[in-house]
Amino acid sequence: MTPAARGLTSAQVAGARTNDVPRRSSRSLSAILRANVFTLFNLVIGVLWALILIFGEWQDSMFGLVIVANALVGIVQELRAKRMLDKLAVINETPVRVRRDGAERLVEPRQLVLGDLILLGPGDRLLVDGEVVESDGLEVDESLLTGEADPVPKQPGDGVLSGSFAVAGAGAFVATKVGTDAYAVRLAEEASKFHLAHSELREGVANFIKYLTWLVVPIGALLILSQLANSADFRTAITGAVAGIVTMIPEGLVLMTSIAFAVGVIRLGRRKCLVQELPAVEGLARVDMLCLDKTGTLTSGGMDLDQVLPVCDDQPVDAALAALAHLDHRPNATAQAIRTRYPEPGTGWTATETVPFSSARKWSGADFGERGAWVLGAPDVLLAGGHCYDRAADLAATGARVLALCRTDRLAPPGAATPGDPEAPAVPVEPVTHAAAPSGAYAVPNGLEPVALVTLKQSVRPDARETLRYFAKQGVTIKIISGDNPAAVSAIATGLGVPGGERSVDARTLPQDRDELGELLDAHTVFGRVSPRQKREFVAALRARGHTVAMTGDGVNDVLALKDADLGIAMGAGSPATKAVAQVVLLDNKFATLPHVVGEGRRVLANIERVANLFLTKTFYAITLSLLVGLAGVMFPFAPRHSTLTNALTIGIPALFLALAPTYERSEPGFVRRVLRFAVPAGVLCAAAVLLSFWAAHSDASTLVEDQTAAVIALFLTTWWVLVLIARPLNRWRIVLVGSMAALFAIGLALPFVRDLFALRPEDLGNDLTAVGISVVAAAAISAAVKVAGTLRT
């Protein structure tokens, strides 16, 4: 072994630069603090808090304490989520094989150093840039970087880039750029750490905040001028203006959104489910189409060699299978199953040329000199018909994975045109190669003589049937996509009770046109012989038809489809490349975790929509009140302490419970439209009830505090009714929630010290009953408006 092939020495490693890259799944403590403390709304509320502390009474400054509590709760929840994500991210990181001091060893990705000799095999993801020094038929897929779909053969001296992954063969390269110098990190640094992908919910909340910020400034100025012009003293004017402006700000909306996401991540983490992008939680709620890869998802990842059925009696079938299976020192599941039956390769079987398996080629082979060339692969790729072909089809119809072992004089030379469709998927064998070439560059050898059929058994996951039944009940359509023989896939699907499972489609017969492909995908459930490129096209065609598509997978042939899907879900036992591009990783490798994953996404999104309805109703009644008060030139109908009380009982406390409540509703697009259709009419009607109650109570004999008390009663009753509507369907705990809020308000009116603290004087029974009557009418109007708008599920 040359010095270069021995890799770095321990002394060289100790002084070399490490591969230090931020984790994708979480953000730093400083970023969390900035996000929860240094916000525009916190700045506005902080200024208003200071004004009240200087010019007003301390009881009216309690809204500032709520903001402090909100920030603390948000920080604590995000830190909890960060700890969970970081712990799971460490579990998810696949060790990297390197050669140091002449010996192979596994190291953590962050322990890679500049100059390391990194070893590659099928499915390995390249984490750093480098130069190839060894190639045993190494083929690298760079499509995630370049968009080019065909794998690229790599020879010694060729460069390789981080972000690509090996799909066939084996090799080694020397790391030339690590950490933030690596190509993928420089190209898109945010892809290697915490980042927020597209999220309708977050964009909707951000738009609400942006537009409300523009509204608060002019309306707030109008309110301040109005209160200064119509108040007997400066202190009362400032207090009234602050009450209106503070109520306009939906300060808890962003907090509740963050808490709901964070708690969702924590709950999923407890089920050993790693969420690598927070908006993936939102995607879970919208999924209506789930594409399942059969192997490793519906079936367990491993397999056992079942039967070896010779076709010719005079051929060394066992020896040939053993020789082919032992070509790769990193066998995949198929080769490993054959190795278990044949633990030694036998003597006299030395390969002079080999062709590696790839998902696009669907066969592998080797030339053993005088013993001839032997090929192992999918029968319908290697065989043109005949008795052996028909027998293989019969075996596949039982659900078995079938391989054909064939013999010929020699392998086709690299670069020959491959006849037929090179993308016909099938059998997962992964022998290594000594000659590099693109996946389609090896022709199926001429003159293949079938020698034996090989069957492998795969066990169906015991939880698969129940999991599929759950998705059917939840309205999620299942598509089973596999590279195996369509008959074999159909047998598995039928056994699991999948509707339409008996009508499988051979993907090699599908049209290229995306619209036609989409129609066929909608009409059928089971697809066999699907190539990696076709999996990607399936996802694109389904998305083009308006579906929200989730894709599960575990193999390197699933990478591109996972990347393009609305939600990519990788199995924990999958390849490093698969887990790297997925948004969600099932670390326990359990298919039964998927219902919990989807359920958690639905809970988060449906509850955030409920909470948004609460907060934005408050915002719109405050805007309406401020506009009317400012234009009419009258006093604001309540003080900051009044809004603190009503907001706590009708929004703040209930929102904490509603944001975390279970729900099974699948979310539909149109979050912003639905929220506005509810919050605007509800807010306007609440404001009308408050102003009417305030004006009805006003007289020469009444005091401002008594008038404001009538307005506060109307404000509580109308916003409490909004809470009742949003909390539907009313089960036991929700009835207790809304009932306890009403009871707390009634107790507050009855207790003298609470009345003094919140400046409430319910001493004019006539005014208070008038406020109640107005509120009842307003509640009926709100119910009618909601029914007409059709914005809430009941």
mmCIF file with all atom_site columns, N, CA and C in Angstrom, residues 66 614 618 621 641-658 712 715-717 719-724 736-749 754 758 760:
data_model
loop_
_atom_site.group_PDB
_atom_site.id
_atom_site.type_symbol
_atom_site.label_atom_id
_atom_site.label_alt_id
_atom_site.label_comp_id
_atom_site.label_asym_id
_atom_site.label_entity_id
_atom_site.label_seq_id
_atom_site.pdbx_PDB_ins_code
_atom_site.Cartn_x
_atom_site.Cartn_y
_atom_site.Cartn_z
_atom_site.occupancy
_atom_site.B_iso_or_equiv
_atom_site.pdbx_formal_charge
_atom_site.auth_seq_id
_atom_site.auth_comp_id
_atom_site.auth_asym_id
_atom_site.auth_atom_id
_atom_site.pdbx_PDB_model_num
ATOM 1   N N  . VAL A 1 66  ? -47.225 40.560 30.202 1.00 0.00 ? 66  VAL A N  1
ATOM 2   C CA . VAL A 1 66  ? -47.666 39.477 29.312 1.00 0.00 ? 66  VAL A CA 1
ATOM 3   C C  . VAL A 1 66  ? -46.664 39.266 28.183 1.00 0.00 ? 66  VAL A C  1
ATOM 4   N N  . LEU A 1 614 ? -58.601 33.731 16.637 1.00 0.00 ? 614 LEU A N  1
ATOM 5   C CA . LEU A 1 614 ? -58.761 34.446 17.910 1.00 0.00 ? 614 LEU A CA 1
ATOM 6   C C  . LEU A 1 614 ? -58.007 35.770 17.896 1.00 0.00 ? 614 LEU A C  1
ATOM 7   N N  . LYS A 1 618 ? -59.390 39.928 17.549 1.00 0.00 ? 618 LYS A N  1
ATOM 8   C CA . LYS A 1 618 ? -59.009 41.005 18.476 1.00 0.00 ? 618 LYS A CA 1
ATOM 9   C C  . LYS A 1 618 ? -58.409 42.187 17.710 1.00 0.00 ? 618 LYS A C  1
ATOM 10  N N  . TYR A 1 621 ? -61.220 44.057 15.766 1.00 0.00 ? 621 TYR A N  1
ATOM 11  C CA . TYR A 1 621 ? -62.133 44.892 16.560 1.00 0.00 ? 621 TYR A CA 1
ATOM 12  C C  . TYR A 1 621 ? -61.400 46.104 17.109 1.00 0.00 ? 621 TYR A C  1
ATOM 13  N N  . ARG A 1 641 ? -55.756 48.011 31.077 1.00 0.00 ? 641 ARG A N  1
ATOM 14  C CA . ARG A 1 641 ? -55.970 46.929 32.035 1.00 0.00 ? 641 ARG A CA 1
ATOM 15  C C  . ARG A 1 641 ? -57.219 46.115 31.673 1.00 0.00 ? 641 ARG A C  1
ATOM 16  N N  . HIS A 1 642 ? -58.225 46.787 31.086 1.00 0.00 ? 642 HIS A N  1
ATOM 17  C CA . HIS A 1 642 ? -59.426 46.066 30.669 1.00 0.00 ? 642 HIS A CA 1
ATOM 18  C C  . HIS A 1 642 ? -59.118 45.086 29.535 1.00 0.00 ? 642 HIS A C  1
ATOM 19  N N  . SER A 1 643 ? -58.333 45.545 28.571 1.00 0.00 ? 643 SER A N  1
ATOM 20  C CA . SER A 1 643 ? -57.971 44.646 27.462 1.00 0.00 ? 643 SER A CA 1
ATOM 21  C C  . SER A 1 643 ? -57.087 43.503 27.950 1.00 0.00 ? 643 SER A C  1
ATOM 22  N N  . THR A 1 644 ? -56.236 43.781 28.942 1.00 0.00 ? 644 THR A N  1
ATOM 23  C CA . THR A 1 644 ? -55.408 42.711 29.507 1.00 0.00 ? 644 THR A CA 1
ATOM 24  C C  . THR A 1 644 ? -56.286 41.615 30.095 1.00 0.00 ? 644 THR A C  1
ATOM 25  N N  . LEU A 1 645 ? -57.321 41.999 30.820 1.00 0.00 ? 645 LEU A N  1
ATOM 26  C CA . LEU A 1 645 ? -58.223 41.021 31.430 1.00 0.00 ? 645 LEU A CA 1
ATOM 27  C C  . LEU A 1 645 ? -58.983 40.225 30.377 1.00 0.00 ? 645 LEU A C  1
ATOM 28  N N  . THR A 1 646 ? -59.667 40.910 29.478 1.00 0.00 ? 646 THR A N  1
ATOM 29  C CA . THR A 1 646 ? -60.482 40.202 28.484 1.00 0.00 ? 646 THR A CA 1
ATOM 30  C C  . THR A 1 646 ? -59.623 39.384 27.526 1.00 0.00 ? 646 THR A C  1
ATOM 31  N N  . ASN A 1 647 ? -58.481 39.918 27.140 1.00 0.00 ? 647 ASN A N  1
ATOM 32  C CA . ASN A 1 647 ? -57.605 39.174 26.227 1.00 0.00 ? 647 ASN A CA 1
ATOM 33  C C  . ASN A 1 647 ? -57.078 37.906 26.881 1.00 0.00 ? 647 ASN A C  1
ATOM 34  N N  . ALA A 1 648 ? -56.764 37.989 28.169 1.00 0.00 ? 648 ALA A N  1
ATOM 35  C CA . ALA A 1 648 ? -56.261 36.806 28.871 1.00 0.00 ? 648 ALA A CA 1
ATOM 36  C C  . ALA A 1 648 ? -57.319 35.712 28.922 1.00 0.00 ? 648 ALA A C  1
ATOM 37  N N  . LEU A 1 649 ? -58.581 36.100 29.168 1.00 0.00 ? 649 LEU A N  1
ATOM 38  C CA . LEU A 1 649 ? -59.641 35.111 29.363 1.00 0.00 ? 649 LEU A CA 1
ATOM 39  C C  . LEU A 1 649 ? -60.237 34.597 28.060 1.00 0.00 ? 649 LEU A C  1
ATOM 40  N N  . THR A 1 650 ? -60.214 35.394 27.014 1.00 0.00 ? 650 THR A N  1
ATOM 41  C CA . THR A 1 650 ? -60.835 34.965 25.755 1.00 0.00 ? 650 THR A CA 1
ATOM 42  C C  . THR A 1 650 ? -59.827 34.605 24.665 1.00 0.00 ? 650 THR A C  1
ATOM 43  N N  . ILE A 1 651 ? -58.562 34.948 24.876 1.00 0.00 ? 651 ILE A N  1
ATOM 44  C CA . ILE A 1 651 ? -57.554 34.674 23.844 1.00 0.00 ? 651 ILE A CA 1
ATOM 45  C C  . ILE A 1 651 ? -56.326 33.978 24.427 1.00 0.00 ? 651 ILE A C  1
ATOM 46  N N  . GLY A 1 652 ? -55.612 34.646 25.338 1.00 0.00 ? 652 GLY A N  1
ATOM 47  C CA . GLY A 1 652 ? -54.316 34.158 25.792 1.00 0.00 ? 652 GLY A CA 1
ATOM 48  C C  . GLY A 1 652 ? -54.354 32.777 26.409 1.00 0.00 ? 652 GLY A C  1
ATOM 49  N N  . ILE A 1 653 ? -55.167 32.608 27.477 1.00 0.00 ? 653 ILE A N  1
ATOM 50  C CA . ILE A 1 653 ? -55.229 31.302 28.149 1.00 0.00 ? 653 ILE A CA 1
ATOM 51  C C  . ILE A 1 653 ? -55.850 30.242 27.247 1.00 0.00 ? 653 ILE A C  1
ATOM 52  N N  . PRO A 1 654 ? -57.002 30.502 26.623 1.00 0.00 ? 654 PRO A N  1
ATOM 53  C CA . PRO A 1 654 ? -57.563 29.467 25.730 1.00 0.00 ? 654 PRO A CA 1
ATOM 54  C C  . PRO A 1 654 ? -56.640 29.093 24.581 1.00 0.00 ? 654 PRO A C  1
ATOM 55  N N  . ALA A 1 655 ? -55.913 30.087 24.050 1.00 0.00 ? 655 ALA A N  1
ATOM 56  C CA . ALA A 1 655 ? -55.039 29.798 22.905 1.00 0.00 ? 655 ALA A CA 1
ATOM 57  C C  . ALA A 1 655 ? -53.966 28.781 23.261 1.00 0.00 ? 655 ALA A C  1
ATOM 58  N N  . LEU A 1 656 ? -53.469 28.836 24.498 1.00 0.00 ? 656 LEU A N  1
ATOM 59  C CA . LEU A 1 656 ? -52.453 27.865 24.920 1.00 0.00 ? 656 LEU A CA 1
ATOM 60  C C  . LEU A 1 656 ? -52.986 26.444 24.831 1.00 0.00 ? 656 LEU A C  1
ATOM 61  N N  . PHE A 1 657 ? -54.250 26.259 25.217 1.00 0.00 ? 657 PHE A N  1
ATOM 62  C CA . PHE A 1 657 ? -54.841 24.924 25.167 1.00 0.00 ? 657 PHE A CA 1
ATOM 63  C C  . PHE A 1 657 ? -55.235 24.541 23.745 1.00 0.00 ? 657 PHE A C  1
ATOM 64  N N  . LEU A 1 658 ? -55.828 25.475 23.023 1.00 0.00 ? 658 LEU A N  1
ATOM 65  C CA . LEU A 1 658 ? -56.279 25.161 21.668 1.00 0.00 ? 658 LEU A CA 1
ATOM 66  C C  . LEU A 1 658 ? -55.114 24.885 20.729 1.00 0.00 ? 658 LEU A C  1
ATOM 67  N N  . VAL A 1 712 ? -66.674 46.831 28.707 1.00 0.00 ? 712 VAL A N  1
ATOM 68  C CA . VAL A 1 712 ? -65.860 45.635 28.972 1.00 0.00 ? 712 VAL A CA 1
ATOM 69  C C  . VAL A 1 712 ? -66.739 44.397 29.025 1.00 0.00 ? 712 VAL A C  1
ATOM 70  N N  . LEU A 1 715 ? -67.470 43.585 25.538 1.00 0.00 ? 715 LEU A N  1
ATOM 71  C CA . LEU A 1 715 ? -66.258 43.076 24.899 1.00 0.00 ? 715 LEU A CA 1
ATOM 72  C C  . LEU A 1 715 ? -66.015 41.625 25.296 1.00 0.00 ? 715 LEU A C  1
ATOM 73  N N  . PHE A 1 716 ? -66.161 41.328 26.590 1.00 0.00 ? 716 PHE A N  1
ATOM 74  C CA . PHE A 1 716 ? -65.926 39.947 27.024 1.00 0.00 ? 716 PHE A CA 1
ATOM 75  C C  . PHE A 1 716 ? -66.945 39.000 26.416 1.00 0.00 ? 716 PHE A C  1
ATOM 76  N N  . LEU A 1 717 ? -68.218 39.348 26.468 1.00 0.00 ? 717 LEU A N  1
ATOM 77  C CA . LEU A 1 717 ? -69.250 38.427 26.003 1.00 0.00 ? 717 LEU A CA 1
ATOM 78  C C  . LEU A 1 717 ? -69.139 38.148 24.508 1.00 0.00 ? 717 LEU A C  1
ATOM 79  N N  . THR A 1 719 ? -66.377 38.484 22.520 1.00 0.00 ? 719 THR A N  1
ATOM 80  C CA . THR A 1 719 ? -65.145 37.744 22.219 1.00 0.00 ? 719 THR A CA 1
ATOM 81  C C  . THR A 1 719 ? -65.190 36.335 22.816 1.00 0.00 ? 719 THR A C  1
ATOM 82  N N  . TRP A 1 720 ? -65.903 36.177 23.939 1.00 0.00 ? 720 TRP A N  1
ATOM 83  C CA . TRP A 1 720 ? -66.088 34.830 24.498 1.00 0.00 ? 720 TRP A CA 1
ATOM 84  C C  . TRP A 1 720 ? -66.916 33.979 23.545 1.00 0.00 ? 720 TRP A C  1
ATOM 85  N N  . TRP A 1 721 ? -67.911 34.575 22.908 1.00 0.00 ? 721 TRP A N  1
ATOM 86  C CA . TRP A 1 721 ? -68.698 33.815 21.935 1.00 0.00 ? 721 TRP A CA 1
ATOM 87  C C  . TRP A 1 721 ? -67.851 33.442 20.715 1.00 0.00 ? 721 TRP A C  1
ATOM 88  N N  . VAL A 1 722 ? -66.974 34.341 20.318 1.00 0.00 ? 722 VAL A N  1
ATOM 89  C CA . VAL A 1 722 ? -66.022 34.002 19.248 1.00 0.00 ? 722 VAL A CA 1
ATOM 90  C C  . VAL A 1 722 ? -65.189 32.790 19.673 1.00 0.00 ? 722 VAL A C  1
ATOM 91  N N  . LEU A 1 723 ? -64.741 32.766 20.920 1.00 0.00 ? 723 LEU A N  1
ATOM 92  C CA . LEU A 1 723 ? -63.984 31.618 21.438 1.00 0.00 ? 723 LEU A CA 1
ATOM 93  C C  . LEU A 1 723 ? -64.810 30.334 21.353 1.00 0.00 ? 723 LEU A C  1
ATOM 94  N N  . VAL A 1 724 ? -66.087 30.416 21.709 1.00 0.00 ? 724 VAL A N  1
ATOM 95  C CA . VAL A 1 724 ? -66.953 29.229 21.641 1.00 0.00 ? 724 VAL A CA 1
ATOM 96  C C  . VAL A 1 724 ? -67.038 28.714 20.201 1.00 0.00 ? 724 VAL A C  1
ATOM 97  N N  . VAL A 1 736 ? -65.353 22.613 29.313 1.00 0.00 ? 736 VAL A N  1
ATOM 98  C CA . VAL A 1 736 ? -64.755 23.037 30.589 1.00 0.00 ? 736 VAL A CA 1
ATOM 99  C C  . VAL A 1 736 ? -63.904 24.292 30.381 1.00 0.00 ? 736 VAL A C  1
ATOM 100 N N  . LEU A 1 737 ? -63.154 24.338 29.272 1.00 0.00 ? 737 LEU A N  1
ATOM 101 C CA . LEU A 1 737 ? -62.286 25.479 28.997 1.00 0.00 ? 737 LEU A CA 1
ATOM 102 C C  . LEU A 1 737 ? -63.098 26.765 28.848 1.00 0.00 ? 737 LEU A C  1
ATOM 103 N N  . VAL A 1 738 ? -64.069 26.768 27.944 1.00 0.00 ? 738 VAL A N  1
ATOM 104 C CA . VAL A 1 738 ? -64.824 28.005 27.705 1.00 0.00 ? 738 VAL A CA 1
ATOM 105 C C  . VAL A 1 738 ? -65.698 28.344 28.916 1.00 0.00 ? 738 VAL A C  1
ATOM 106 N N  . GLY A 1 739 ? -66.205 27.321 29.603 1.00 0.00 ? 739 GLY A N  1
ATOM 107 C CA . GLY A 1 739 ? -67.000 27.577 30.793 1.00 0.00 ? 739 GLY A CA 1
ATOM 108 C C  . GLY A 1 739 ? -66.185 28.189 31.918 1.00 0.00 ? 739 GLY A C  1
ATOM 109 N N  . SER A 1 740 ? -64.967 27.712 32.093 1.00 0.00 ? 740 SER A N  1
ATOM 110 C CA . SER A 1 740 ? -64.118 28.245 33.165 1.00 0.00 ? 740 SER A CA 1
ATOM 111 C C  . SER A 1 740 ? -63.715 29.697 32.880 1.00 0.00 ? 740 SER A C  1
ATOM 112 N N  . MET A 1 741 ? -63.556 30.059 31.601 1.00 0.00 ? 741 MET A N  1
ATOM 113 C CA . MET A 1 741 ? -63.225 31.447 31.288 1.00 0.00 ? 741 MET A CA 1
ATOM 114 C C  . MET A 1 741 ? -64.385 32.381 31.660 1.00 0.00 ? 741 MET A C  1
ATOM 115 N N  . ALA A 1 742 ? -65.614 31.928 31.364 1.00 0.00 ? 742 ALA A N  1
ATOM 116 C CA . ALA A 1 742 ? -66.784 32.726 31.745 1.00 0.00 ? 742 ALA A CA 1
ATOM 117 C C  . ALA A 1 742 ? -66.895 32.830 33.261 1.00 0.00 ? 742 ALA A C  1
ATOM 118 N N  . ALA A 1 743 ? -66.632 31.723 33.949 1.00 0.00 ? 743 ALA A N  1
ATOM 119 C CA . ALA A 1 743 ? -66.710 31.729 35.413 1.00 0.00 ? 743 ALA A CA 1
ATOM 120 C C  . ALA A 1 743 ? -65.667 32.662 36.011 1.00 0.00 ? 743 ALA A C  1
ATOM 121 N N  . LEU A 1 744 ? -64.447 32.667 35.458 1.00 0.00 ? 744 LEU A N  1
ATOM 122 C CA . LEU A 1 744 ? -63.403 33.552 35.980 1.00 0.00 ? 744 LEU A CA 1
ATOM 123 C C  . LEU A 1 744 ? -63.787 35.021 35.814 1.00 0.00 ? 744 LEU A C  1
ATOM 124 N N  . PHE A 1 745 ? -64.400 35.347 34.674 1.00 0.00 ? 745 PHE A N  1
ATOM 125 C CA . PHE A 1 745 ? -64.821 36.741 34.471 1.00 0.00 ? 745 PHE A CA 1
ATOM 126 C C  . PHE A 1 745 ? -65.916 37.116 35.477 1.00 0.00 ? 745 PHE A C  1
ATOM 127 N N  . ALA A 1 746 ? -66.861 36.221 35.691 1.00 0.00 ? 746 ALA A N  1
ATOM 128 C CA . ALA A 1 746 ? -67.926 36.499 36.652 1.00 0.00 ? 746 ALA A CA 1
ATOM 129 C C  . ALA A 1 746 ? -67.371 36.648 38.062 1.00 0.00 ? 746 ALA A C  1
ATOM 130 N N  . ILE A 1 747 ? -66.416 35.810 38.403 1.00 0.00 ? 747 ILE A N  1
ATOM 131 C CA . ILE A 1 747 ? -65.788 35.917 39.725 1.00 0.00 ? 747 ILE A CA 1
ATOM 132 C C  . ILE A 1 747 ? -65.046 37.242 39.854 1.00 0.00 ? 747 ILE A C  1
ATOM 133 N N  . GLY A 1 748 ? -64.378 37.644 38.753 1.00 0.00 ? 748 GLY A N  1
ATOM 134 C CA . GLY A 1 748 ? -63.662 38.920 38.777 1.00 0.00 ? 748 GLY A CA 1
ATOM 135 C C  . GLY A 1 748 ? -64.582 40.098 39.024 1.00 0.00 ? 748 GLY A C  1
ATOM 136 N N  . LEU A 1 749 ? -65.789 40.046 38.426 1.00 0.00 ? 749 LEU A N  1
ATOM 137 C CA . LEU A 1 749 ? -66.752 41.118 38.657 1.00 0.00 ? 749 LEU A CA 1
ATOM 138 C C  . LEU A 1 749 ? -67.280 41.100 40.090 1.00 0.00 ? 749 LEU A C  1
ATOM 139 N N  . VAL A 1 754 ? -60.458 42.403 42.821 1.00 0.00 ? 754 VAL A N  1
ATOM 140 C CA . VAL A 1 754 ? -60.280 42.254 41.375 1.00 0.00 ? 754 VAL A CA 1
ATOM 141 C C  . VAL A 1 754 ? -60.904 43.456 40.664 1.00 0.00 ? 754 VAL A C  1
ATOM 142 N N  . PHE A 1 758 ? -58.735 46.035 38.264 1.00 0.00 ? 758 PHE A N  1
ATOM 143 C CA . PHE A 1 758 ? -59.026 46.230 36.840 1.00 0.00 ? 758 PHE A CA 1
ATOM 144 C C  . PHE A 1 758 ? -59.996 47.387 36.595 1.00 0.00 ? 758 PHE A C  1
ATOM 145 N N  . LEU A 1 760 ? -63.159 48.165 37.505 1.00 0.00 ? 760 LEU A N  1
ATOM 146 C CA . LEU A 1 760 ? -64.489 47.761 37.068 1.00 0.00 ? 760 LEU A CA 1
ATOM 147 C C  . LEU A 1 760 ? -65.524 48.229 38.097 1.00 0.00 ? 760 LEU A C  1
#
